[in-house]
Amino acid sequence: MTQVSHWINGEHLTSERTLAVTNPATGEIIRQVADGDAGTVQTAIEAAQQAFPAWRDTPPAKRAQVMYRFKALLERDTERLVQLISEEHGKTLEDAMGELKRGIENVEYACGVPELLKGEYSHNVGPSIDAFSNFQPLGVVAGITPFNFPAMVPLWMYPMAIACGNAFILKPSEKDPTSTLAVAELLEEAGLPKGIMNVVHGGRETVEALLDAPEVKAVSFVGSTPIAESIYSRGAAAGKRVQALGGAKNHAIVLGDADIENAANTLMGAAYGSAGERCMAISVAVCVGDETADRLIESMRPKIAALKIGPGTEKGLDMGALVTAEHRDKVLGYIEQGIREGAELAADGRELVVPGHENGYFVGGCLFDRVTPEMRIYREEIFGPVLCVVRVDSLDEAIALTNAHEYGNGTCLFTRDGEAARRFTDAIEVGMVGVNVPLPVPVASHSFGGWKRSLFGDLHAYGPDAVRFYTRRKAVSQRWPSPFEASHAEFSFPS
Ligand code: NAD
């Protein structure tokens, strides 16, 4: 069985310890991935440190050329990469294609790095004094990524980090690492010097070695909230810059005046696309008024029953399998919990069997009605194809409910009322907000990040915030006095 290797300094390195990688549609172990230790991390750090100075001194326009070629290679290899994503993650080919395209957008943004790093200049801030600020790379920086977007989330990080002049170490998810590695390796063909991009596989031990290493200056993390919080504390305690993006419970508020058929259709994709394994998935529909809830549920039930579910690598499907047996069992556990807590299961996907794939980790679409805020299925992130309907009486109540939740990643309002939409976008305490747009994932020229316990740190991912995250500002004041100016000692602050 092949081992998905580390990739350090342009070399493929294996580990004696490995972790199994499964095809979620069949339940079969298809590969082993190397499980790195502190020694592997140290090898990567040394390679990155050695490669950094020459890359830092490479003009941004030349660094951008690597990104232009990288984009072309990603487009050349799209079909192969999409197959790999789908095979290990379980999502459909079309969805894998979407993820890759959204990832490529970030490479395109990184191509603009000469413009993004232009800096700031003020002439004549004092007698013969000019001031300028420029943005310099940090050195060796690291990224730790989740299973649910094995291509896109790493592409949120390293194209900008590298374009800004840093050397990067990526620790992909151990659940679906092959496409992540395949994408990163294309950088070598794109002309990136060895050691600037490195991939180290593994789990907690690998991550902790990165967090504790003083040579690693910044860490970008995306994953679940408990891990994000611990990464943030441990990394910050070690003196690093950290951005740690966590979990979500995204609410869509549906007003009575909304086009319910349109809301139902878009909620189908937002709740059940990628089997709900998206940090921006809508997992709560807050319906204002009983009639709104009844109409929405009536419209969604037949659509849920008609979901085309199967192995993601087959064409024309709506939804694939969940990523692992453990995760499938966790999702099923939440469904049982919801029933015990008294929510009404209006659509039940638990008994779904995909013929020929009886060992796959499939769960059909589930819809809970009459969910209340104390229930665990409301409070916690399920990360599966389960939509909870909460009934409220007013938009203000819906906003207060959303704001009281510990997560604040994404949200959406369905309405035809502009005043209500404006009130909602002003008052909602969530980082990414949609109006009749259920998955308001910002394009690459804006940054991505939630509020509250969906993000630990100050700067969001990709876009303009990434330039700030992966560089440090240097403010220079320089004076070139005229030989005719008299000089004298000054002992007080110039006033
Ligand atoms: P996860 O937290 O289990 O794993 C994320 C990464 O952390 C992986 O690389 C994993 O190997 C590593 N890791 C796991 N346990 C660790 C530990 N104890 N110490 C150190 N590192 C550890 O997340 P996941 O299951 O891979 O991904 C799903 C989660 O990610 C969901 O909660 C989802 O909402 C979240 N997510 C958030 C965003 C966002 O932008 N906010 C985007 C995608 C996914």
CSV table of C-alpha atoms in Angstrom, one decimal, residues 19-370:
chain,number,residue,atom,x,y,z
A,19,LEU,CA,-2.1,6.5,9.8
A,20,ALA,CA,-4.8,4.9,7.7
A,21,VAL,CA,-6.7,6.9,5.0
A,22,THR,CA,-10.1,5.5,4.1
A,23,ASN,CA,-12.4,5.9,1.1
A,24,PRO,CA,-15.6,7.0,2.9
A,25,ALA,CA,-17.8,5.7,0.1
A,26,THR,CA,-16.6,2.1,0.6
A,27,GLY,CA,-15.1,2.0,4.1
A,28,GLU,CA,-11.9,0.6,2.6
A,29,ILE,CA,-8.4,1.7,3.7
A,30,ILE,CA,-6.8,2.9,0.5
A,31,ARG,CA,-3.6,4.5,1.6
A,32,GLN,CA,-1.4,5.1,4.7
A,33,VAL,CA,-0.2,8.6,5.5
A,34,ALA,CA,3.2,9.3,7.1
A,35,ASP,CA,2.8,10.3,10.8
A,36,GLY,CA,5.5,12.8,11.5
A,37,ASP,CA,7.1,13.4,14.9
A,38,ALA,CA,9.1,16.3,16.3
A,39,GLY,CA,12.2,15.2,14.4
A,40,THR,CA,10.3,15.4,11.1
A,41,VAL,CA,9.1,18.9,12.0
A,42,GLN,CA,12.7,20.0,12.8
A,43,THR,CA,13.9,18.7,9.4
A,44,ALA,CA,11.2,20.8,7.7
A,45,ILE,CA,12.0,23.9,9.9
A,46,GLU,CA,15.7,23.7,9.0
A,47,ALA,CA,15.0,23.4,5.3
A,48,ALA,CA,12.6,26.3,5.5
A,49,GLN,CA,15.0,28.5,7.4
A,50,GLN,CA,17.8,27.8,5.0
A,51,ALA,CA,15.7,28.6,2.0
A,52,PHE,CA,14.1,31.7,3.4
A,53,PRO,CA,16.8,34.5,3.0
A,54,ALA,CA,17.1,34.1,-0.7
A,55,TRP,CA,13.4,34.0,-1.2
A,56,ARG,CA,12.8,37.0,1.0
A,57,ASP,CA,15.3,38.9,-1.2
A,58,THR,CA,13.6,37.8,-4.4
A,59,PRO,CA,11.6,40.7,-5.9
A,60,PRO,CA,7.9,40.4,-5.3
A,61,ALA,CA,7.3,40.5,-9.1
A,62,LYS,CA,9.5,37.4,-9.5
A,63,ARG,CA,7.6,35.7,-6.6
A,64,ALA,CA,4.4,36.5,-8.4
A,65,GLN,CA,5.6,34.7,-11.5
A,66,VAL,CA,5.7,31.5,-9.6
A,67,MET,CA,2.1,32.0,-8.6
A,68,TYR,CA,1.0,32.7,-12.2
A,69,ARG,CA,2.6,29.3,-13.2
A,70,PHE,CA,1.1,27.6,-10.2
A,71,LYS,CA,-2.4,28.7,-11.2
A,72,ALA,CA,-1.8,27.4,-14.8
A,73,LEU,CA,-0.7,24.0,-13.4
A,74,LEU,CA,-3.7,23.8,-11.1
A,75,GLU,CA,-5.9,24.3,-14.0
A,76,ARG,CA,-4.0,21.8,-16.1
A,77,ASP,CA,-4.4,19.1,-13.4
A,78,THR,CA,-7.9,19.9,-12.2
A,79,GLU,CA,-9.4,16.6,-13.2
A,80,ARG,CA,-6.8,14.5,-11.3
A,81,LEU,CA,-7.0,16.8,-8.2
A,82,VAL,CA,-10.7,16.7,-8.1
A,83,GLN,CA,-10.7,12.9,-8.3
A,84,LEU,CA,-8.3,12.8,-5.3
A,85,ILE,CA,-10.4,15.2,-3.2
A,86,SER,CA,-13.6,13.3,-3.8
A,87,GLU,CA,-12.0,9.8,-3.3
A,88,GLU,CA,-10.7,10.6,0.2
A,89,HIS,CA,-13.2,13.2,1.4
A,90,GLY,CA,-16.4,11.7,-0.1
A,91,LYS,CA,-17.8,14.9,-1.6
A,92,THR,CA,-19.1,15.0,-5.1
A,93,LEU,CA,-16.9,15.7,-8.1
A,94,GLU,CA,-18.8,18.9,-8.8
A,95,ASP,CA,-18.3,20.1,-5.3
A,96,ALA,CA,-14.6,19.2,-5.3
A,97,MET,CA,-14.3,21.2,-8.5
A,98,GLY,CA,-16.0,24.2,-6.8
A,99,GLU,CA,-13.6,23.9,-3.9
A,100,LEU,CA,-10.5,23.8,-6.2
A,101,LYS,CA,-11.8,26.9,-8.1
A,102,ARG,CA,-12.3,28.9,-4.9
A,103,GLY,CA,-8.8,27.8,-3.9
A,104,ILE,CA,-7.3,29.0,-7.3
A,105,GLU,CA,-8.9,32.4,-6.7
A,106,ASN,CA,-6.5,32.8,-3.8
A,107,VAL,CA,-3.6,32.0,-6.0
A,108,GLU,CA,-4.9,34.7,-8.4
A,109,TYR,CA,-5.0,37.2,-5.6
A,110,ALA,CA,-1.4,36.3,-4.6
A,111,CYS,CA,-0.3,37.1,-8.2
A,112,GLY,CA,-1.0,40.7,-7.3
A,113,VAL,CA,1.6,40.7,-4.5
A,114,PRO,CA,3.8,43.5,-6.0
A,115,GLU,CA,0.7,45.8,-5.7
A,116,LEU,CA,-0.2,44.5,-2.3
A,117,LEU,CA,3.3,45.0,-0.8
A,118,LYS,CA,3.6,48.6,-2.1
A,119,GLY,CA,3.9,50.0,1.4
A,120,GLU,CA,3.3,53.6,2.5
A,121,TYR,CA,5.3,56.8,2.0
A,122,SER,CA,5.0,60.3,3.4
A,123,HIS,CA,7.3,63.0,2.1
A,124,ASN,CA,8.7,65.8,4.3
A,125,VAL,CA,7.1,64.7,7.6
A,126,GLY,CA,9.7,67.0,9.4
A,127,PRO,CA,12.6,69.1,8.3
A,128,SER,CA,14.4,67.0,5.6
A,129,ILE,CA,12.6,63.9,6.9
A,130,ASP,CA,10.7,61.4,4.9
A,131,ALA,CA,8.8,58.5,6.4
A,132,PHE,CA,7.9,55.1,4.9
A,133,SER,CA,6.5,51.8,6.0
A,134,ASN,CA,7.1,48.6,4.3
A,135,PHE,CA,5.9,45.1,4.9
A,136,GLN,CA,8.5,42.4,5.4
A,137,PRO,CA,8.0,38.6,5.6
A,138,LEU,CA,8.1,36.9,9.0
A,139,GLY,CA,10.4,34.0,8.1
A,140,VAL,CA,9.1,30.4,8.6
A,141,VAL,CA,5.4,30.2,9.1
A,142,ALA,CA,3.0,27.2,9.4
A,143,GLY,CA,-0.5,26.2,8.5
A,144,ILE,CA,-2.7,23.4,10.0
A,145,THR,CA,-5.7,22.5,8.0
A,146,PRO,CA,-9.0,20.5,8.4
A,147,PHE,CA,-10.4,17.6,6.4
A,148,ASN,CA,-13.4,19.3,4.9
A,149,PHE,CA,-11.6,21.4,2.2
A,150,PRO,CA,-8.3,19.6,1.6
A,151,ALA,CA,-7.4,21.7,-1.4
A,152,MET,CA,-9.1,25.1,-0.7
A,153,VAL,CA,-8.3,25.8,2.9
A,154,PRO,CA,-4.5,25.2,2.5
A,155,LEU,CA,-4.8,27.5,-0.6
A,156,TRP,CA,-6.2,30.2,1.7
A,157,MET,CA,-2.8,30.2,3.4
A,158,TYR,CA,0.4,29.4,1.6
A,159,PRO,CA,0.0,31.2,-1.7
A,160,MET,CA,-0.2,34.6,0.1
A,161,ALA,CA,2.4,33.5,2.8
A,162,ILE,CA,4.9,32.5,0.1
A,163,ALA,CA,4.1,35.4,-2.2
A,164,CYS,CA,4.8,37.7,0.7
A,165,GLY,CA,8.3,36.2,1.0
A,166,ASN,CA,7.9,33.6,3.8
A,167,ALA,CA,8.8,29.9,3.8
A,168,PHE,CA,5.9,27.6,4.7
A,169,ILE,CA,5.3,24.3,6.5
A,170,LEU,CA,1.8,22.8,6.0
A,171,LYS,CA,0.3,20.1,8.3
A,172,PRO,CA,-2.7,18.8,6.3
A,173,SER,CA,-5.6,16.8,7.7
A,174,GLU,CA,-4.5,13.2,8.2
A,175,LYS,CA,-8.0,12.1,7.0
A,176,ASP,CA,-7.6,13.2,3.3
A,177,PRO,CA,-4.0,14.3,2.8
A,178,THR,CA,-3.3,13.1,-0.8
A,179,SER,CA,-4.9,16.0,-2.7
A,180,THR,CA,-3.4,18.5,-0.3
A,181,LEU,CA,0.1,17.1,-1.1
A,182,ALA,CA,-0.6,16.8,-4.8
A,183,VAL,CA,-1.6,20.5,-5.0
A,184,ALA,CA,1.4,21.7,-3.0
A,185,GLU,CA,3.9,19.6,-5.1
A,186,LEU,CA,2.9,21.6,-8.2
A,187,LEU,CA,4.8,24.6,-6.7
A,188,GLU,CA,8.1,22.9,-7.6
A,189,GLU,CA,7.1,22.6,-11.2
A,190,ALA,CA,6.0,26.2,-11.0
A,191,GLY,CA,9.6,27.1,-10.2
A,192,LEU,CA,9.5,27.6,-6.4
A,193,PRO,CA,12.9,27.1,-4.8
A,194,LYS,CA,13.2,23.9,-2.7
A,195,GLY,CA,12.5,24.4,1.0
A,196,ILE,CA,10.1,27.3,0.6
A,197,MET,CA,7.1,25.0,0.7
A,198,ASN,CA,7.1,21.9,2.9
A,199,VAL,CA,4.4,19.4,3.9
A,200,VAL,CA,4.6,17.5,7.1
A,201,HIS,CA,1.9,15.0,7.9
A,202,GLY,CA,0.7,13.7,11.2
A,203,GLY,CA,-1.6,14.6,14.1
A,204,ARG,CA,-1.4,16.2,17.5
A,205,GLU,CA,2.3,15.5,18.0
A,206,THR,CA,3.3,17.1,14.7
A,207,VAL,CA,1.1,20.2,15.4
A,208,GLU,CA,2.5,20.6,18.9
A,209,ALA,CA,6.1,20.5,17.6
A,210,LEU,CA,5.2,23.3,15.2
A,211,LEU,CA,3.6,25.3,17.9
A,212,ASP,CA,6.5,25.0,20.3
A,213,ALA,CA,9.3,25.6,17.8
A,214,PRO,CA,10.7,29.2,18.3
A,215,GLU,CA,11.7,29.3,14.6
A,216,VAL,CA,8.1,29.2,13.5
A,217,LYS,CA,6.9,32.8,13.6
A,218,ALA,CA,3.2,32.5,12.8
A,219,VAL,CA,0.6,29.8,12.7
A,220,SER,CA,-2.7,29.7,10.7
A,221,PHE,CA,-5.1,27.1,11.9
A,222,VAL,CA,-8.5,26.1,10.6
A,223,GLY,CA,-10.5,23.3,12.3
A,224,SER,CA,-12.9,22.7,15.2
A,225,THR,CA,-13.3,25.3,18.0
A,226,PRO,CA,-11.8,23.3,21.0
A,227,ILE,CA,-8.6,22.6,19.0
A,228,ALA,CA,-8.6,26.2,17.5
A,229,GLU,CA,-8.7,27.6,21.1
A,230,SER,CA,-5.9,25.4,22.3
A,231,ILE,CA,-3.8,26.2,19.3
A,232,TYR,CA,-4.3,29.9,19.8
A,233,SER,CA,-3.3,29.8,23.5
A,234,ARG,CA,-0.3,27.5,23.0
A,235,GLY,CA,1.0,29.4,20.0
A,236,ALA,CA,0.5,32.8,21.6
A,237,ALA,CA,2.2,31.6,24.8
A,238,ALA,CA,5.2,30.7,22.6
A,239,GLY,CA,5.3,34.2,21.2
A,240,LYS,CA,3.8,33.5,17.8
A,241,ARG,CA,1.3,35.3,15.7
A,242,VAL,CA,-1.7,33.0,15.5
A,243,GLN,CA,-5.0,33.0,13.6
A,244,ALA,CA,-7.2,30.0,14.5
A,245,LEU,CA,-10.5,29.6,12.7
A,246,GLY,CA,-13.0,27.3,14.5
A,247,GLY,CA,-16.4,25.7,14.2
A,248,ALA,CA,-19.8,27.2,13.4
A,249,LYS,CA,-23.6,26.9,13.7
A,250,ASN,CA,-24.8,29.1,10.9
A,251,HIS,CA,-28.3,30.5,11.2
A,252,ALA,CA,-30.5,31.3,8.2
A,253,ILE,CA,-33.4,33.6,9.1
A,254,VAL,CA,-36.5,33.2,6.9
A,255,LEU,CA,-39.0,36.0,7.0
A,256,GLY,CA,-42.7,35.5,6.0
A,257,ASP,CA,-42.3,37.8,3.0
A,258,ALA,CA,-39.4,35.7,1.5
A,259,ASP,CA,-39.8,33.7,-1.7
A,260,ILE,CA,-40.2,30.4,0.2
A,261,GLU,CA,-39.6,28.2,-2.8
A,262,ASN,CA,-36.3,30.0,-3.5
A,263,ALA,CA,-35.3,29.9,0.2
A,264,ALA,CA,-36.1,26.1,0.3
A,265,ASN,CA,-34.0,25.5,-2.9
A,266,THR,CA,-31.0,27.5,-1.7
A,267,LEU,CA,-31.2,26.0,1.8
A,268,MET,CA,-31.1,22.5,0.3
A,269,GLY,CA,-27.6,23.2,-1.1
A,270,ALA,CA,-26.5,25.2,1.9
A,271,ALA,CA,-27.6,22.5,4.5
A,272,TYR,CA,-26.9,19.3,2.6
A,273,GLY,CA,-24.2,20.2,0.1
A,274,SER,CA,-20.9,18.3,1.0
A,275,ALA,CA,-23.2,16.3,3.5
A,276,GLY,CA,-23.2,19.4,5.7
A,277,GLU,CA,-19.4,19.2,6.3
A,278,ARG,CA,-18.8,22.8,5.6
A,279,CYS,CA,-18.0,25.5,8.1
A,280,MET,CA,-20.3,27.8,6.2
A,281,ALA,CA,-23.1,25.2,6.0
A,282,ILE,CA,-26.5,26.4,7.2
A,283,SER,CA,-27.4,24.2,10.1
A,284,VAL,CA,-30.2,26.2,11.6
A,285,ALA,CA,-33.2,27.7,9.8
A,286,VAL,CA,-34.9,30.4,12.0
A,287,CYS,CA,-38.4,30.8,10.7
A,288,VAL,CA,-40.3,34.0,11.7
A,289,GLY,CA,-43.9,32.8,12.2
A,290,ASP,CA,-45.4,29.4,12.3
A,291,GLU,CA,-46.8,29.7,8.8
A,292,THR,CA,-43.3,30.4,7.4
A,293,ALA,CA,-41.9,27.3,9.1
A,294,ASP,CA,-44.8,25.1,7.9
A,295,ARG,CA,-44.4,26.3,4.3
A,296,LEU,CA,-40.6,25.9,4.4
A,297,ILE,CA,-40.7,22.4,5.8
A,298,GLU,CA,-43.5,21.4,3.3
A,299,SER,CA,-41.3,22.6,0.5
A,300,MET,CA,-38.1,21.0,1.7
A,301,ARG,CA,-39.4,17.5,2.7
A,302,PRO,CA,-39.8,16.1,-0.8
A,303,LYS,CA,-36.6,17.7,-1.9
A,304,ILE,CA,-34.8,16.0,0.9
A,305,ALA,CA,-36.4,12.7,0.0
A,306,ALA,CA,-35.2,13.2,-3.6
A,307,LEU,CA,-31.5,13.9,-2.7
A,308,LYS,CA,-29.2,11.8,-5.0
A,309,ILE,CA,-26.7,10.3,-2.6
A,310,GLY,CA,-23.8,8.0,-3.4
A,311,PRO,CA,-20.0,7.7,-3.9
A,312,GLY,CA,-18.8,11.2,-4.6
A,313,THR,CA,-16.6,10.0,-7.5
A,314,GLU,CA,-19.7,9.1,-9.5
A,315,LYS,CA,-21.2,11.9,-11.6
A,316,GLY,CA,-24.5,13.7,-11.1
A,317,LEU,CA,-24.9,13.3,-7.3
A,318,ASP,CA,-26.1,15.9,-4.7
A,319,MET,CA,-24.3,14.5,-1.7
A,320,GLY,CA,-21.6,11.9,-0.8
A,321,ALA,CA,-20.6,10.0,2.3
A,322,LEU,CA,-19.4,11.5,5.6
A,323,VAL,CA,-15.6,11.4,6.1
A,324,THR,CA,-15.1,8.6,8.6
A,325,ALA,CA,-17.1,5.9,10.4
A,326,GLU,CA,-16.4,7.8,13.6
A,327,HIS,CA,-17.8,11.0,12.3
A,328,ARG,CA,-20.9,9.2,10.8
A,329,ASP,CA,-21.5,7.7,14.3
A,330,LYS,CA,-21.2,11.1,15.9
A,331,VAL,CA,-23.8,12.6,13.5
A,332,LEU,CA,-26.1,9.6,14.1
A,333,GLY,CA,-25.6,10.2,17.9
A,334,TYR,CA,-26.8,13.8,17.5
A,335,ILE,CA,-29.9,12.7,15.7
A,336,GLU,CA,-30.8,10.3,18.5
A,337,GLN,CA,-30.1,13.0,21.0
A,338,GLY,CA,-32.4,15.4,19.1
A,339,ILE,CA,-35.2,12.9,19.3
A,340,ARG,CA,-34.6,12.3,23.0
A,341,GLU,CA,-34.6,16.1,23.6
A,342,GLY,CA,-38.1,16.4,22.0
A,343,ALA,CA,-37.4,17.9,18.6
A,344,GLU,CA,-39.6,16.6,15.8
A,345,LEU,CA,-37.7,14.6,13.1
A,346,ALA,CA,-39.5,15.8,10.0
A,347,ALA,CA,-37.1,14.1,7.6
A,348,ASP,CA,-35.1,11.0,8.7
A,349,GLY,CA,-32.0,10.0,6.7
A,350,ARG,CA,-30.7,7.4,9.2
A,351,GLU,CA,-31.8,4.3,7.3
A,352,LEU,CA,-30.2,5.3,4.0
A,353,VAL,CA,-28.4,2.5,2.2
A,354,VAL,CA,-26.5,3.1,-1.0
A,355,PRO,CA,-26.7,-0.2,-3.0
A,356,GLY,CA,-23.2,-1.6,-3.7
A,357,HIS,CA,-21.8,0.7,-1.0
A,358,GLU,CA,-23.2,-0.9,2.1
A,359,ASN,CA,-20.0,-0.2,4.0
A,360,GLY,CA,-19.8,3.5,3.1
A,361,TYR,CA,-20.4,6.2,5.7
A,362,PHE,CA,-23.7,7.5,4.3
A,363,VAL,CA,-26.4,9.4,6.2
A,364,GLY,CA,-29.4,10.8,4.3
A,365,GLY,CA,-30.7,14.3,4.8
A,366,CYS,CA,-32.4,15.0,8.1
A,367,LEU,CA,-34.6,17.9,9.2
A,368,PHE,CA,-35.6,18.6,12.7
A,369,ASP,CA,-38.6,20.9,13.5
A,370,ARG,CA,-39.4,22.6,16.8
